[in-house]
Amino acid sequence: MDCVLKLDRLPEKKPFIEGIRRAPRRDSVLSEHDMEIALKNALRYIPEQFHEELAPEFMEELKTRGRIYGYRFRPEGRLWGKPIDCYEGKCIEGKAFQVMIDNNLDFEVALYPYELVTYGETGQVCQNWMQYLLIKQYLKELTNTQTLVIESGHPLGVFRSHENAPRVILTNGLMVGLFDNPADFNRAAAMGVANYGQMTAGGWMYIGPQGIVHGTFNTLLNAGRLKLGIPKDKDLAGRLFVSAGLGGMSGAQGKAAEIAGAAAIIAEVDYSRIETRYKQGWVSKVSDDLKTCVEWAQEAQKEGKPLAIAYHGNVVDLLHYLINNNIHVDLLSDQTSCHAVYEGGYCPVGISFAERTRLLAEDHEAFKAAVNASLKQHIAAIDELHRRGTYFFDYGNSFLKAVYDAGVTTICRNGENEKDGFVYPSYVEDILGPQLFDYGYGPFRWVCLSGKPEDLDKTDAAAMDCIDPTRRYQDRDNWVWVRDAKKNKMVVGTQARILYQDAMGRLKIALRFNEMVRNGEIGPVMLGRDHHDTGGTDSPFRETSNIKDGSNIMADMATQCFAGNAARGMSLIALHNGGGVGVGKSINGGFGMVLDGSERVDRILSSAMPWDTMGGVARRAWARNENAIETCLAYNRDNEGTDCITIPHLADDALVHATVMNALKD
Ligand SMILES: NC(=O)c1ccc[n+]([C@@H]2O[C@H](COP(=O)([O-])OP(=O)(O)OC[C@H]3O[C@@H](n4cnc5c(N)ncnc54)[C@H](O)[C@@H]3O)[C@@H](O)[C@H]2O)c1
């Protein structure tokens, strides 16, 4: 096995294809000494005889792009997740991960494919194209008794392990606490030692915006049930949902709203992203005229028909129009990339998208000031709509945190800082947490590695067969979801499906699929999930925002989930810093499990699948979450003799309050 990148000659420089989105210049404040290190770091991948030619080219990238991507090492043309048989490899997992990586970098899937960004403005597969080539080189040679180690995109090497060990263990952006902040992270990223993996970008488990359509659909529907009083068997017909963002993940909003029956207006400043969603049929109408957008929405509401409208413009302008014209909004959110608010994730009102890109590159301080001013107007408009009866929720994009960072302390529950949360709930706190995560329902997914649509059809039917729609309303929602999934045309990239399931539902489906592979009914399957799940993510502003025992600031759960999955033999395990909310604000992890039809895989699934989810439910139960306690009690009964989850005693609130008051009096 070669321990360096095989390179006889330098690949030619290639032109960038017109129309493919490019990342803005990234923020980096490097000293002269840092720049020298950055350059040496990038040249570590390249044989010495090419350094003279490459050093100035890499330096130019650092100066103009803020990072060294090694553009000329990108393979020519479109990368895409091909059928697994098209890949070389000595074990099935080695080939399977190449499918997943190439899908994450597909022009049709990725946000900034040339900069290796899959979604979420900054979520990268790895840091540069030299790493990409070296990872692929290792994956081709990897055997089923070895493990490839990836640290922030860098393949550290292949080490001996055993058949039941993970084939890939990867981490992204984990920083020592003292330096765990955006400024130090940006410096480390510019020096080529830190990768922002987001969640499934650097975890190689992205399945296009479909991945989030299901979660968004669940959130909107349950928000309607909980906050608008819509009965459990009805949808959002006649209701108006307003939000912003039609990018990588946010692009799911229109589609999810339509599936949930609502009329939706989604603001987006970048026309190229509207075009993508329009071509896919994920938004049905487009206009830059606010009056037209509102008329379309009102007509759909009157007829009770679903309709997703893209407004080409700034969300703040949209909200001002709605206020000034007294338009009632039922549900309101935002999915601009506020986790990277000063890096281009949020476009300030009053300037065009093109001006935003120029300002970002030329005057970062002015850009920051414009963002802060815009966020202040944005939250004031939300406050006004809220006063008029709109339900607003933060959609896990750090919007409220960004508003706080812009200087608005009234957004804090305690009026001072973010420690007690914000005055508006995060969607997990109010909706997804209690209704889904506390039961273990989360974003389970799979990819049919054969690339055959018929395999996906067969797995959809098998999954549907595994669900009892009469057990709980969540099961009914999931059953309907998978029944209609094909009709809703959600595949972008590989033949993949998302389906919210609880622990035992996931296990049942996983075992069924592995049996189908064994019987030759379908080709191999990659199982995985979004990191945004019951047990995979510690994130006080999002996934763990409905944990109220003070442990929401701890990252033990995500770390245990990662280690436990490794111990049980998942094919790939990942642990990241940041994710959807930004550096220092979350620790999240995920897995990939290749189903090859073997009994060995059955055995791994039987212990790993319940652990991956129930570790999270157990922690939620210990935090005294009612639905989680109920779920754990049932799990203990059903798994007596193998598993046992600790259950809390519940103290009487009045007793606790009186005791504290008495003690304070003394
Ligand atoms: N809730 C979840 O489950 C979840 C999941 C993934 C991502 N996220 C978060 O959602 C955010 C969006 O993710 P993404 O992948 O879509 O990112 P993205 O950067 O691809 O898309 C965001 C879009 O918002 C647009 N935008 C920015 N400012 C705007 C403004 N003022 N008005 C109108 N449009 C504006 C941008 O042009 C961009 O297209 C991220 O912060 C991400 O972390 C949430």
XYZ file of C-alpha atoms and ligand atoms in Angstrom:
710
model
C 0.000 0.000 0.000
C 1.371 3.438 -0.911
C 1.709 5.801 2.037
C 1.910 8.905 -0.159
C -0.265 10.215 -2.956
C 0.745 8.404 -6.168
C 1.709 11.196 -8.542
C 4.001 10.770 -11.591
C 3.162 14.155 -13.025
C 1.141 17.165 -12.053
C -2.453 17.057 -13.296
C -3.318 19.859 -15.749
C -5.081 22.965 -14.459
C -8.691 22.855 -15.617
C -11.182 25.666 -16.164
C -14.111 25.993 -13.767
C -17.364 25.061 -15.456
C -19.633 28.065 -15.934
C -22.780 27.978 -13.804
C -21.398 25.773 -11.038
C -21.707 27.691 -7.754
C -18.452 28.750 -6.098
C -17.820 29.318 -2.395
C -17.117 32.925 -1.388
C -13.652 33.811 -0.115
C -13.335 32.338 3.362
C -12.378 34.380 6.363
C -8.817 33.809 7.565
C -6.547 35.992 9.614
C -3.116 34.455 9.263
C 0.240 35.857 10.297
C 3.202 35.539 7.947
C 4.358 32.570 9.988
C 0.883 30.954 9.803
C 0.896 31.388 6.016
C 4.211 29.595 5.765
C 2.808 26.736 7.814
C -0.355 26.654 5.682
C 1.754 26.388 2.535
C 4.022 23.691 3.944
C 0.969 21.797 5.160
C -0.589 21.711 1.697
C 2.726 20.762 0.074
C 2.956 17.728 2.435
C 0.736 15.865 -0.017
C 2.932 16.571 -3.052
C 6.316 15.140 -4.130
C 9.153 17.661 -3.669
C 9.947 17.968 -7.394
C 6.612 19.760 -7.957
C 6.871 22.204 -5.052
C 8.408 25.062 -7.003
C 5.580 25.063 -9.475
C 2.837 24.509 -6.913
C 3.929 26.806 -4.066
C 2.865 30.076 -5.807
C -0.356 28.475 -7.047
C -1.322 27.325 -3.543
C -0.367 30.738 -2.152
C -2.640 32.399 -4.679
C -5.526 30.144 -3.580
C -4.888 31.040 0.045
C -4.885 34.749 -0.812
C -7.930 34.770 -3.065
C -10.073 31.979 -1.578
C -8.925 32.033 2.076
C -8.139 28.290 1.836
C -5.873 25.997 -0.190
C -8.167 23.633 -2.070
C -5.636 22.267 -4.584
C -8.128 22.814 -7.425
C -5.929 21.253 -10.105
C -6.112 17.889 -8.270
C -9.873 17.696 -8.683
C -10.727 14.983 -11.246
C -12.053 16.461 -14.488
C -15.825 16.767 -15.064
C -18.752 15.697 -12.952
C -18.256 13.409 -9.980
C -21.280 11.386 -8.955
C -22.157 8.423 -6.783
C -21.949 5.648 -9.382
C -23.218 2.087 -8.866
C -20.909 0.303 -6.436
C -19.616 -2.118 -9.078
C -17.981 0.793 -10.913
C -15.531 1.271 -8.020
C -12.306 -0.589 -7.321
C -11.746 -2.029 -3.852
C -10.641 -5.024 -1.829
C -13.639 -4.947 0.517
C -17.252 -3.941 -0.047
C -17.026 -1.085 2.479
C -14.037 0.418 0.642
C -16.120 0.606 -2.522
C -19.308 1.698 -0.751
C -17.684 4.754 0.838
C -16.408 5.891 -2.541
C -20.039 5.963 -3.746
C -20.998 8.075 -0.720
C -18.089 10.521 -1.100
C -18.670 11.062 -4.822
C -22.367 11.660 -4.203
C -21.466 14.362 -1.663
C -19.394 16.108 -4.358
C -21.809 15.750 -7.279
C -22.499 19.016 -9.191
C -26.202 18.112 -8.924
C -26.035 17.552 -5.174
C -23.281 19.669 -3.640
C -23.546 23.358 -2.826
C -19.994 24.375 -3.851
C -18.567 21.220 -5.452
C -15.210 22.805 -6.413
C -14.603 23.734 -2.778
C -15.746 20.275 -1.569
C -18.743 21.839 0.194
C -21.798 19.573 0.242
C -24.282 21.798 2.097
C -24.795 24.301 4.909
C -22.468 26.977 3.390
C -19.335 25.456 4.895
C -19.912 21.691 5.306
C -17.050 19.940 3.509
C -16.280 16.316 2.650
C -12.614 17.010 3.362
C -10.378 20.065 3.138
C -8.742 19.749 -0.258
C -8.496 17.637 -3.417
C -5.210 16.052 -2.400
C -6.989 14.564 0.609
C -9.818 13.402 -1.642
C -7.372 11.549 -3.904
C -5.482 10.021 -0.998
C -8.701 8.891 0.735
C -9.807 7.198 -2.487
C -6.380 5.630 -2.909
C -6.645 4.113 0.575
C -10.275 3.015 0.137
C -9.261 1.057 -2.973
C -6.633 -0.856 -0.988
C -8.465 -1.208 2.335
C -9.137 -4.811 3.419
C -11.679 -6.169 5.882
C -9.071 -6.437 8.625
C -7.997 -2.785 8.500
C -9.368 0.593 9.599
C -8.825 3.890 7.806
C -8.435 6.871 10.143
C -9.530 10.321 8.950
C -8.816 13.433 11.009
C -10.509 16.581 9.683
C -10.390 15.255 6.132
C -6.802 14.110 6.373
C -6.313 10.350 5.940
C -3.861 9.661 8.739
C -3.369 6.101 7.596
C -4.630 2.556 7.616
C -4.140 0.470 10.748
C -4.701 -3.216 11.382
C -7.954 -4.066 13.187
C -10.335 -7.016 12.646
C -13.345 -8.051 10.626
C -15.877 -6.717 13.112
C -14.166 -3.337 13.603
C -15.239 -0.185 11.739
C -13.562 0.156 8.342
C -13.471 3.949 8.698
C -13.300 6.071 11.837
C -13.482 9.784 11.181
C -13.564 12.979 13.157
C -13.991 16.559 12.005
C -13.057 19.840 13.632
C -12.756 18.577 17.222
C -10.942 21.367 19.050
C -9.417 21.695 22.473
C -11.919 23.674 24.613
C -9.849 26.813 25.005
C -9.631 27.194 21.211
C -13.131 25.964 20.409
C -14.399 29.180 18.826
C -14.977 30.420 15.251
C -11.847 32.616 15.078
C -9.454 29.856 16.104
C -11.323 27.384 13.943
C -11.007 29.626 10.875
C -7.299 30.022 11.492
C -6.888 26.243 11.810
C -8.982 25.648 8.679
C -6.943 28.180 6.701
C -3.772 26.435 7.861
C -5.196 23.155 6.574
C -5.677 21.304 9.855
C -9.417 21.673 10.564
C -12.389 20.619 8.475
C -15.964 21.764 9.039
C -17.755 18.491 8.426
C -21.244 19.915 9.201
C -23.022 16.595 9.759
C -23.479 14.277 6.790
C -21.105 16.298 4.550
C -17.920 15.297 6.367
C -19.690 12.130 7.632
C -20.230 10.985 3.978
C -23.905 10.296 4.495
C -25.686 13.095 2.596
C -28.659 12.052 0.500
C -29.606 15.411 -1.000
C -32.269 17.668 0.471
C -34.650 14.674 0.725
C -32.860 14.002 4.014
C -34.403 17.023 5.566
C -37.765 17.015 3.776
C -39.024 14.307 6.108
C -37.869 16.157 9.253
C -39.296 19.443 7.995
C -42.576 17.730 7.074
C -42.756 16.231 10.589
C -41.934 19.578 12.177
C -44.526 21.546 10.202
C -47.262 18.976 10.660
C -46.654 18.632 14.395
C -46.342 22.417 14.806
C -49.786 22.626 13.205
C -51.150 19.990 15.572
C -49.590 21.435 18.712
C -49.791 25.174 18.047
C -52.662 25.678 15.594
C -54.970 23.019 17.043
C -55.135 20.958 13.846
C -56.488 17.432 14.545
C -54.013 14.503 14.271
C -55.655 13.143 11.125
C -55.683 16.483 9.253
C -52.973 18.449 7.439
C -52.047 22.126 6.953
C -54.541 22.863 4.171
C -55.490 26.547 4.165
C -52.510 27.588 6.329
C -49.596 29.866 5.410
C -45.979 28.971 6.206
C -43.253 31.594 5.624
C -39.498 31.086 5.768
C -36.181 31.827 4.046
C -33.583 29.760 2.227
C -33.743 27.380 -0.723
C -30.198 26.071 -0.416
C -28.788 22.644 0.376
C -31.020 21.775 3.319
C -33.350 24.738 3.381
C -34.357 23.771 -0.173
C -36.544 21.117 1.441
C -38.913 23.666 2.976
C -41.162 24.217 -0.038
C -41.459 20.513 -0.779
C -42.152 19.590 2.858
C -44.786 22.329 3.164
C -46.532 21.074 0.009
C -46.527 17.472 1.255
C -47.997 18.749 4.542
C -50.736 20.550 2.545
C -49.719 24.172 3.271
C -49.259 27.263 1.152
C -45.674 28.458 1.605
C -43.655 31.521 0.643
C -39.918 30.994 0.903
C -37.546 33.938 0.367
C -34.224 33.296 -1.354
C -31.664 35.910 -2.444
C -29.620 33.645 -4.751
C -31.529 33.050 -7.979
C -29.419 30.040 -8.939
C -30.770 28.150 -5.940
C -34.356 29.020 -6.841
C -33.703 27.689 -10.352
C -32.424 24.372 -8.939
C -35.488 23.893 -6.750
C -37.857 24.982 -9.521
C -36.334 22.523 -12.006
C -36.725 19.742 -9.424
C -40.354 20.687 -8.863
C -39.641 21.452 -5.207
C -41.128 24.936 -5.590
C -44.042 25.442 -7.930
C -44.048 29.198 -8.533
C -41.383 31.896 -8.603
C -41.598 35.679 -8.508
C -39.643 38.701 -7.340
C -42.882 40.612 -6.878
C -44.198 40.444 -3.330
C -47.791 41.269 -4.272
C -47.864 38.390 -6.774
C -46.391 35.926 -4.247
C -48.992 36.822 -1.643
C -51.883 36.626 -4.140
C -50.782 33.133 -5.219
C -50.539 32.013 -1.599
C -53.939 33.415 -0.647
C -55.613 31.748 -3.616
C -54.088 28.373 -2.643
C -55.160 28.873 0.973
C -58.720 29.655 -0.101
C -58.886 26.490 -2.190
C -57.136 24.433 0.499
C -54.461 23.451 -2.018
C -50.745 23.013 -1.284
C -48.432 25.476 -3.034
C -44.722 26.295 -2.600
C -43.754 29.759 -3.811
C -40.193 31.067 -4.094
C -39.865 34.796 -3.507
C -36.644 36.023 -5.110
C -35.541 38.585 -2.581
C -34.571 39.179 1.008
C -36.666 37.627 3.761
C -36.693 40.890 5.726
C -38.416 42.631 2.801
C -40.925 39.781 2.647
C -41.754 40.077 6.368
C -42.135 43.863 6.124
C -44.569 43.429 3.239
C -46.631 40.884 5.180
C -46.799 43.211 8.188
C -47.621 46.313 6.182
C -50.406 44.500 4.328
C -51.839 42.747 7.363
C -51.338 39.244 5.992
C -51.778 36.537 8.643
C -48.906 34.052 8.823
C -49.649 30.768 10.643
C -46.147 29.312 10.892
C -42.903 31.271 10.530
C -39.281 30.155 10.524
C -35.895 30.811 8.909
C -33.277 28.581 7.383
C -30.598 30.950 6.208
C -27.104 29.712 7.146
C -26.852 31.600 10.438
C -24.385 29.069 11.831
C -21.950 30.851 9.478
C -23.598 34.253 9.644
C -20.490 36.382 8.994
C -19.016 33.982 6.433
C -21.750 34.584 3.869
C -24.516 32.414 5.298
C -26.867 35.360 5.816
C -27.430 38.076 3.214
C -28.153 41.486 4.789
C -31.292 43.328 3.701
C -30.731 46.302 1.406
C -27.922 44.746 -0.624
C -28.142 42.333 -3.520
C -26.646 38.843 -3.468
C -23.848 39.997 -5.816
C -23.039 42.961 -3.558
C -22.975 40.628 -0.562
C -20.326 38.504 -2.303
C -18.244 41.566 -3.161
C -18.485 43.013 0.337
C -17.548 39.672 1.871
C -14.349 39.579 -0.152
C -13.430 43.260 0.098
C -14.657 44.659 3.397
C -15.429 42.081 6.013
C -16.057 44.617 8.803
C -18.648 46.466 6.707
C -20.262 43.131 5.851
C -20.473 42.203 9.531
C -22.069 45.529 10.412
C -24.642 45.077 7.637
C -25.476 41.563 8.890
C -25.990 42.821 12.435
C -28.232 45.672 11.291
C -30.277 43.300 9.150
C -30.715 40.758 11.937
C -32.062 43.510 14.182
C -34.698 44.427 11.577
C -35.417 40.751 11.001
C -36.144 39.971 14.662
C -38.234 43.134 15.060
C -40.437 41.956 12.181
C -40.730 38.486 13.747
C -41.714 40.084 17.080
C -44.462 42.030 15.336
C -45.855 38.953 13.549
C -45.670 37.016 16.818
C -47.752 39.747 18.497
C -50.302 39.225 15.734
C -50.614 35.499 16.457
C -47.921 33.834 14.324
C -46.063 30.808 15.731
C -42.324 31.367 15.131
C -39.703 28.720 15.733
C -35.934 28.642 15.253
C -35.112 25.959 12.704
C -31.810 24.849 14.129
C -29.743 27.250 12.050
C -28.531 29.324 15.028
C -30.757 32.215 13.973
C -31.591 33.266 17.539
C -27.979 32.914 18.610
C -26.967 35.116 15.673
C -29.549 37.720 16.725
C -28.105 37.618 20.240
C -24.551 37.936 18.883
C -25.734 40.952 16.888
C -26.416 42.636 20.247
C -30.108 41.939 20.886
C -30.207 40.780 24.530
C -34.024 40.971 24.730
C -34.001 37.745 22.740
C -32.670 35.937 25.838
C -35.058 34.347 28.321
C -33.117 35.849 31.210
C -32.740 39.174 29.354
C -28.946 38.987 29.617
C -27.307 35.991 28.015
C -28.047 32.762 26.169
C -27.573 30.438 29.178
C -31.313 29.941 29.777
C -32.216 29.830 26.094
C -34.156 32.302 23.992
C -37.679 33.714 24.116
C -38.661 31.776 20.983
C -38.366 28.005 21.001
C -36.147 25.916 18.817
C -38.200 23.473 16.779
C -36.643 20.603 18.743
C -37.516 22.125 22.107
C -41.222 22.438 21.352
C -41.921 19.919 18.637
C -39.390 17.380 17.411
C -37.871 16.664 20.850
C -40.976 15.690 22.825
C -42.964 14.291 19.887
C -40.223 12.295 18.154
C -36.722 12.171 19.693
C -37.999 11.241 23.161
C -39.582 8.128 21.640
C -36.470 7.400 19.567
C -37.978 8.465 16.231
C -35.219 9.924 14.100
C -33.871 10.279 10.564
C -32.933 6.726 9.642
C -31.883 6.428 5.973
C -30.506 4.074 3.388
C -28.819 4.131 -0.015
C -29.229 1.344 -2.586
C -25.627 0.954 -3.676
C -26.539 -0.826 -6.919
C -27.861 2.541 -8.142
C -31.030 0.770 -9.345
C -34.361 2.570 -8.805
C -36.064 -0.869 -8.617
C -33.986 -1.672 -5.524
C -35.267 1.496 -3.906
C -38.856 0.542 -4.759
C -38.334 -2.873 -3.166
C -36.821 -1.405 -0.015
C -39.639 1.179 0.246
C -42.210 -1.618 0.089
C -40.301 -3.748 2.629
C -39.932 -0.816 5.028
C -43.644 -0.038 4.787
C -44.366 -3.648 5.572
C -42.288 -3.373 8.775
C -44.376 -0.476 10.180
C -47.641 -0.900 12.073
C -49.501 2.335 11.235
C -52.046 1.755 13.989
C -49.536 1.782 16.892
C -49.014 5.544 17.264
C -49.800 8.588 15.104
C -46.045 8.942 14.459
C -46.035 5.458 12.919
C -48.967 6.389 10.741
C -47.150 9.553 9.555
C -44.033 7.510 8.734
C -46.008 4.821 6.975
C -47.780 7.413 4.811
C -44.433 9.083 4.169
C -42.780 5.967 2.758
C -45.933 4.948 0.887
C -45.895 8.294 -0.980
C -42.120 8.746 -1.160
C -41.719 7.663 -4.785
C -44.702 9.746 -5.917
C -43.127 12.786 -4.246
C -39.980 12.390 -6.401
C -37.384 13.074 -3.769
C -34.298 11.331 -5.085
C -31.448 13.722 -5.910
C -28.168 11.858 -6.425
C -27.957 8.245 -5.272
C -31.018 5.997 -4.891
C -31.672 6.894 -1.283
C -34.526 7.137 1.170
C -35.087 8.798 4.525
C -37.636 7.357 6.926
C -38.105 8.458 10.547
C -38.143 5.349 12.750
C -37.674 4.449 16.396
C -34.981 2.069 17.688
C -36.749 -1.210 17.117
C -38.331 -0.022 13.865
C -34.846 0.739 12.534
C -33.576 -2.668 13.616
C -36.493 -4.499 12.053
C -36.055 -2.730 8.726
C -32.253 -3.159 8.785
C -32.518 -6.920 9.338
C -35.164 -7.219 6.627
C -32.964 -5.368 4.122
C -29.931 -7.499 4.973
C -32.035 -10.598 4.386
C -33.109 -9.224 1.006
C -29.456 -8.683 0.095
C -28.679 -12.242 1.239
C -31.503 -13.605 -0.939
C -30.296 -11.674 -3.970
C -33.532 -9.630 -4.147
C -31.543 -6.361 -4.042
C -27.910 -5.243 -4.236
C -25.946 -4.079 -1.162
C -27.347 -1.255 0.939
C -25.699 1.505 2.990
C -27.612 2.256 6.162
C -27.073 5.483 8.054
C -28.805 8.436 9.572
C -28.573 12.172 9.847
C -26.450 13.165 12.857
C -29.465 15.308 13.799
C -31.014 12.522 15.841
C -32.166 11.262 19.230
C -28.744 10.226 20.519
C -26.173 11.350 17.947
C -25.974 15.035 18.788
C -25.352 17.175 21.833
C -26.434 20.683 20.885
C -28.091 22.919 23.492
C -29.611 25.245 20.874
C -31.034 22.407 18.822
C -31.072 18.630 19.327
C -30.737 18.736 23.102
C -32.780 21.911 23.614
C -35.534 19.904 25.319
C -33.116 18.497 27.909
C -33.793 20.487 31.074
C -31.688 18.837 33.789
C -28.696 21.122 33.143
C -26.883 18.488 31.075
C -27.760 20.193 27.795
C -24.262 21.712 27.770
C -22.552 18.310 28.054
C -21.241 16.309 25.105
C -21.092 12.885 26.768
C -24.034 11.433 24.872
C -22.779 12.058 21.319
C -19.322 10.837 22.292
C -20.732 7.670 23.875
C -22.917 7.066 20.842
C -19.824 7.266 18.591
C -17.717 5.001 20.829
C -20.548 2.500 21.328
C -21.105 2.219 17.582
C -17.389 1.607 17.090
C -17.390 -1.082 19.775
C -20.300 -2.842 18.092
C -18.753 -2.768 14.616
C -20.611 -0.213 12.496
C -18.774 0.137 9.150
C -18.118 3.885 9.512
C -18.396 6.105 12.529
C -18.031 9.877 12.633
C -17.781 12.554 15.337
C -17.861 16.264 14.525
C -17.712 19.704 16.091
C -20.275 22.287 14.998
C -22.789 20.752 12.635
C -25.802 22.878 11.799
C -25.284 25.407 14.582
C -21.610 26.334 14.316
C -18.223 25.678 15.882
C -18.268 25.173 19.646
C -22.038 24.884 19.777
C -22.454 21.164 19.216
C -20.785 17.772 19.099
C -22.456 15.381 16.696
C -21.871 11.998 15.184
C -23.246 9.463 12.790
C -22.633 6.076 11.277
C -22.631 4.144 8.031
C -23.370 0.416 7.938
C -22.908 -1.628 4.806
C -25.415 -4.460 4.420
C -23.700 -7.254 2.506
C -26.242 -9.943 3.331
C -23.983 -11.760 5.789
C -24.913 -13.179 9.162
C -21.988 -11.229 10.583
C -23.861 -8.029 9.648
C -27.074 -9.364 11.247
C -25.172 -9.786 14.501
C -23.714 -6.267 14.381
C -27.131 -4.763 13.582
C -28.766 -6.576 16.495
C -26.635 -4.784 19.061
C -25.590 -1.590 17.265
C -28.950 -0.391 15.950
C -30.778 -0.375 19.318
C -27.752 1.179 21.051
C -27.398 3.965 18.480
C -30.909 5.203 19.283
C -31.667 3.999 22.796
C -28.515 5.617 24.235
C -30.210 8.915 23.347
C -33.641 7.944 24.638
C -32.044 6.711 27.906
C -30.340 10.073 28.404
C -33.617 11.886 27.671
C -35.400 9.646 30.185
C -32.755 10.418 32.806
C -33.437 14.111 32.124
C -37.010 13.323 33.272
C -38.604 13.651 29.803
C -41.980 11.967 30.160
C -42.244 10.259 26.762
C -38.661 9.028 27.005
C -39.333 7.459 30.433
C -42.350 5.663 29.023
C -40.264 4.431 26.050
C -37.429 3.204 28.294
C -39.785 1.379 30.650
C -41.246 -0.471 27.660
C -37.738 -1.164 26.319
C -36.653 -2.596 29.691
C -39.694 -4.881 29.720
C -39.107 -6.074 26.139
C -35.360 -6.599 26.569
C -35.192 -8.078 30.044
C -32.000 -10.088 30.503
C -29.958 -8.222 27.850
C -30.482 -4.488 28.338
C -31.430 -2.357 31.352
C -31.863 1.427 31.269
C -31.671 3.427 34.530
C -34.982 5.161 35.307
C -35.180 8.361 37.434
C -37.318 8.896 40.520
C -39.331 12.098 40.102
C -39.191 14.640 42.897
C -42.299 16.660 43.699
C -41.860 20.214 42.297
C -43.640 21.852 45.244
C -41.441 19.991 47.744
C -38.259 20.979 45.888
C -39.345 24.613 45.566
C -40.322 24.876 49.234
C -37.046 23.246 50.328
C -34.937 25.676 48.301
C -36.965 28.682 49.503
C -36.647 27.605 53.138
C -32.914 27.072 52.789
C -32.462 30.496 51.214
C -34.403 32.117 54.056
C -32.008 30.723 56.682
N -33.214 22.064 10.923
C -32.435 21.151 10.471
O -32.659 19.964 10.602
C -31.283 21.571 9.732
C -30.634 20.635 9.020
C -29.585 21.035 8.273
C -29.217 22.350 8.268
N -29.824 23.234 9.040
C -29.349 24.608 9.105
O -30.120 25.390 8.211
C -29.277 26.363 7.616
C -29.381 26.288 6.130
O -28.776 25.104 5.617
P -28.566 24.949 4.053
O -27.862 23.669 3.827
O -29.837 25.178 3.338
O -27.592 26.176 3.782
P -27.386 26.976 2.451
O -26.322 27.944 2.759
O -27.236 26.041 1.330
O -28.786 27.738 2.231
C -29.199 28.907 2.914
C -29.851 29.819 1.893
O -30.315 30.997 2.508
C -30.212 32.064 1.557
N -30.232 33.326 2.276
C -29.273 33.828 3.097
N -29.653 34.995 3.613
C -30.889 35.251 3.123
C -31.813 36.299 3.323
N -31.548 37.306 4.152
N -33.019 36.252 2.671
C -33.296 35.206 1.831
N -32.448 34.185 1.602
C -31.262 34.193 2.261
C -28.889 31.774 0.884
O -28.783 32.409 -0.377
C -28.895 30.260 0.797
O -29.361 29.793 -0.438
C -27.875 26.079 8.139
O -27.566 26.919 9.230
C -27.949 24.682 8.575
O -27.002 24.353 9.543
C -30.868 22.890 9.747
